[in-house]
């Protein structure tokens, strides 16, 4: 199928409710209000953004830079959420969102992100589509299993997907 | 005004009066030139006043008054300064007429002091024109223009040729539309100073608006003769802004002259002589061609003249010339072009040119014959679909440019059809594509094809307004009275028989669901969009896809097809179906604000205003920067009676310094105030409601006041045509819909209070009898809560509207002390107690008089005029209102119920029979009831309503009410009639349905019938509650 033309736009306090709508529609779990509160305050439009198609926000990615627990002083990019409304899937929107974050890393590789080593996320063990998406398109590798990561959904376990960036 | 005081002041001190020389006389100071020192001081007073240095001015004035405590002119000037300071303190004019109260007292006192001072000064020196002038200025500052004019006239009797006073007076005269006086004043000014351009222009305008265009034209001619030619004809060296300004001015002046010429037309336009002015104007256009820079204006005028003169071939060319200049999206020009093509008569042309709104053209004004359609289609789209080669178009472009400026090359008219019509000349024009839909007959295959293509394109693009755009294609034929029929009033008692010669067929847009569902275009659309949805959800293509190759479509295509279908459901009053589709849209793309808005509308029309408000508000939450959805949310919340929430919403977009209500008032946010007033009225908070309605009334007074600034400005800038438009607009101000809504609100509240006298005296006891049980319960709860709040915390339960400073206009900039912190504005009457204390009948009468004068075409104006007149026992006036209503719409339910009311009141009165009004009434009234007795008349209308399967529900209710009250029919008959209608009636709203139900209850229908009625209502308004 033909890819859809997509624009990116920032998430801010004025439109964060749209992120909530997208997430509610995409994910089986409900994010806490504090998540949206943080998103409303976020200033990093490179890591957190909407994908607009024909004027409507139809997908969003929210990522952040966080310290790596096992390697002091080194950081990683953590994808908190990536969602595209069901009706708009399989038309390249998710890929464009992930690519745009990876592109951002590339452009800041020796600058702001010089201490970033990898990009990672959690994925529910049953979510083979997502594992395929990240694995085949971007070369993410399946890491360790985290048991009982989720509280209210079944199965509660997840894998870590990660990709070395340097 | 300021320099006026200065000239007059210097005149007075220099001129010297010789009446009284004795210094010893205590009265002396007044009439005698002041000594040198004081005379200088006086000049300073004037200077300081002009430069708004009031404190210094006051100091100087006091210095003079120390030695000459009774010097009249100084006293007056001091008064003027005190007045100006008071206005500045309050932050605007208008403080003098707003009533009195806590926060205003110092200002009011100051104003009083000012009046005292000026009056004393005037008494001391009755023969000083300065004093009279100041007296006039004082009146003017409190908007008492009639008094001000009188004072100016007095001043002029003393000093005949005082230019400043003449000028000030002229301003007031034109503001008050004392046209004759204005003309006289301007003539005097012109005689005094014939070397000023402005004075010539103003005098010409005075003549023109005074209804004497030919004199106005000759005045302009005399002026132009005095101007050297090089002033007019030099567009070669445009070096400075001044040059541009000069060229613009000569252009405007020439076009204004042209406009005057075209107005030199006698009223009877069908008479050839009557068109002489237009002929002259047309010729004049050629003469001024080279100096006019507003080419579009020039061409539009030309087009209109040519049409009126029946020069259709040239009109056609002019229209094409206009299109080529870029007016292809102006439907008015298209209308005129069609008139030219079809050689329409003068009245039709005028109708087309005057109906400038939206997508109206000749094709949507009246039905076209097949022949006419063929001509238009040929002109727009060619006989066949020959696509124009680009080279050919360019050739024509060249030939056009080379042809001389006012002669449009003859090849144009023909080439249009040769090339395949306007459409091929202007392939980018959206309007021409849209016009195609109005030219093809809806039953034709071409129309189906055209509308199919149009819809597909718009759906792919995602145009939310497509539904309402298409709804203007639902045309239905109606018969109208011809405009040239004598627009006589009921008072000359003409029986209006709609005969063939007096009426004409016109199109009206079907809006009521009953009519929409019957409309051919609507049915076609429903069919089309259903097929879209089926095909799109099946294989993501349209049935006959116009976008071959560009596949598959974006997911939003199906989405917008659903949305359009939901809009179509809304138009047909099918709310449940609409909701289920719009829910699909929301599930599909929950981030789109538009969907929540439509869902809210569907819920509102379907009977659940509370949920509607919640939904629109949820949509609003998606985008806090969208002012439109924020306003929609506010409006819906107000309709749901949630005032505080609404106030919080709207405050997101107001400035935060001032209280919200104050800020909205300053911004003249009329729609909000009207909605709030309606809401408050519904809740029975009549005082507060009245206050909001009056706020809107005040805005319109301000709009009227605002024209003051333009009298000088427009003439100085020579924007004379716009100035004439402005004057006309201001004359029609009180007939504008929002004003009418406010005035009707005010009248209805006062009438309500007259009928429920106890209410205004006791603590706003509500009239529960007219309410349904649910409303009654709600209202009682509300009243109880309010009472509790009042006793516990002094009105603390009401925070939203507590600080609206309606009469406190905040116009700080004009007074130059913006930085100073203003005294906190406390609204002295948030509850509108002062307004409630007014004489209700007097107030209602005042506004009804304004409405019938300025909005005589609104049937509601006359209905209210009747309601007021009947309460004043002015039977003749009441009957006149009935005749007026009958002339507007003899079928209206408001007319019918009032005729019945009138008839009953007549029979219950003691008829003496010999005074003239009674005689007129007894001889004329029978015409209103078809010369029948009241019961027979009611019977007749009942039978008529029975025969009409889709009459208006309000009408049915009115008729049934009359039927029961005149004992013409039984309760059973009434119930049957209502139930048998199946509510497939026009004018169906939840409120009218509730009214119908209440009627059934009041006449004692049995439970079974009532239940059936409720069932029927639910079938129409699926979300209705508490029936």
PDB file of C-alpha atoms in Angstrom, chain A residues 1-2 4 12-19 21-22 25 50 53-54 56-58 85-89 91, chain B residues 460-461 540 550-556 559-560 587-592 594-596 621-625:
ATOM      1  CA  UNK A   1       0.000   0.000   0.000  1.00  0.00           C
ATOM      2  CA  UNK A   2       1.066   3.511  -0.734  1.00  0.00           C
ATOM      3  CA  UNK A   4       0.781   8.233   3.569  1.00  0.00           C
ATOM      4  CA  UNK A  12       2.405  20.500  24.264  1.00  0.00           C
ATOM      5  CA  UNK A  13      -0.032  21.428  27.000  1.00  0.00           C
ATOM      6  CA  UNK A  14      -2.603  22.617  24.481  1.00  0.00           C
ATOM      7  CA  UNK A  15      -2.887  19.379  22.552  1.00  0.00           C
ATOM      8  CA  UNK A  16      -1.782  16.689  24.994  1.00  0.00           C
ATOM      9  CA  UNK A  17      -5.355  15.387  25.163  1.00  0.00           C
ATOM     10  CA  UNK A  18      -4.920  14.224  21.591  1.00  0.00           C
ATOM     11  CA  UNK A  19      -2.004  12.070  22.737  1.00  0.00           C
ATOM     12  CA  UNK A  21      -6.878   9.775  22.687  1.00  0.00           C
ATOM     13  CA  UNK A  22      -4.298   8.118  20.461  1.00  0.00           C
ATOM     14  CA  UNK A  25      -7.102   3.832  21.130  1.00  0.00           C
ATOM     15  CA  UNK A  50       2.642  13.707  16.645  1.00  0.00           C
ATOM     16  CA  UNK A  53      -2.090  12.976   8.231  1.00  0.00           C
ATOM     17  CA  UNK A  54      -4.525  15.214   6.326  1.00  0.00           C
ATOM     18  CA  UNK A  56      -5.338  15.097  12.020  1.00  0.00           C
ATOM     19  CA  UNK A  57      -2.962  13.665  14.579  1.00  0.00           C
ATOM     20  CA  UNK A  58      -3.037   9.947  13.800  1.00  0.00           C
ATOM     21  CA  UNK A  85      -4.452   4.775  15.043  1.00  0.00           C
ATOM     22  CA  UNK A  86      -5.684   1.462  13.691  1.00  0.00           C
ATOM     23  CA  UNK A  87      -7.177   2.929  10.540  1.00  0.00           C
ATOM     24  CA  UNK A  88      -3.855   4.446   9.549  1.00  0.00           C
ATOM     25  CA  UNK A  89      -1.580   1.453  10.121  1.00  0.00           C
ATOM     26  CA  UNK A  91       1.059   2.949   5.656  1.00  0.00           C
TER      27      UNK A  91
ATOM     28  CA  UNK B 460     -10.696  13.313  -0.597  1.00  0.00           C
ATOM     29  CA  UNK B 461      -9.574  16.762   0.402  1.00  0.00           C
ATOM     30  CA  UNK B 540     -11.269   1.704  -0.646  1.00  0.00           C
ATOM     31  CA  UNK B 550      -4.126   7.690  -7.216  1.00  0.00           C
ATOM     32  CA  UNK B 551      -5.082   4.680  -5.187  1.00  0.00           C
ATOM     33  CA  UNK B 552      -5.644   3.501  -2.604  1.00  0.00           C
ATOM     34  CA  UNK B 553      -7.221   6.446  -0.884  1.00  0.00           C
ATOM     35  CA  UNK B 554      -6.026   7.731   2.442  1.00  0.00           C
ATOM     36  CA  UNK B 555      -7.983   6.368   5.406  1.00  0.00           C
ATOM     37  CA  UNK B 556      -9.472   9.836   5.870  1.00  0.00           C
ATOM     38  CA  UNK B 559     -13.903   9.075   7.338  1.00  0.00           C
ATOM     39  CA  UNK B 560     -15.125  12.166   5.526  1.00  0.00           C
ATOM     40  CA  UNK B 587     -13.563   5.739  16.875  1.00  0.00           C
ATOM     41  CA  UNK B 588     -11.666   5.981  13.620  1.00  0.00           C
ATOM     42  CA  UNK B 589      -9.878   9.256  14.375  1.00  0.00           C
ATOM     43  CA  UNK B 590     -10.497  10.357  17.954  1.00  0.00           C
ATOM     44  CA  UNK B 591      -8.215  13.365  17.598  1.00  0.00           C
ATOM     45  CA  UNK B 592     -10.416  15.337  15.174  1.00  0.00           C
ATOM     46  CA  UNK B 594     -14.789  18.589  14.018  1.00  0.00           C
ATOM     47  CA  UNK B 595     -16.390  15.283  14.885  1.00  0.00           C
ATOM     48  CA  UNK B 596     -17.082  16.237  18.474  1.00  0.00           C
ATOM     49  CA  UNK B 621     -10.088  19.852  25.350  1.00  0.00           C
ATOM     50  CA  UNK B 622      -8.261  18.361  22.366  1.00  0.00           C
ATOM     51  CA  UNK B 623      -6.985  21.687  21.202  1.00  0.00           C
ATOM     52  CA  UNK B 624      -6.763  24.567  23.598  1.00  0.00           C
ATOM     53  CA  UNK B 625      -5.668  26.937  20.885  1.00  0.00           C
TER      54      UNK B 625
END
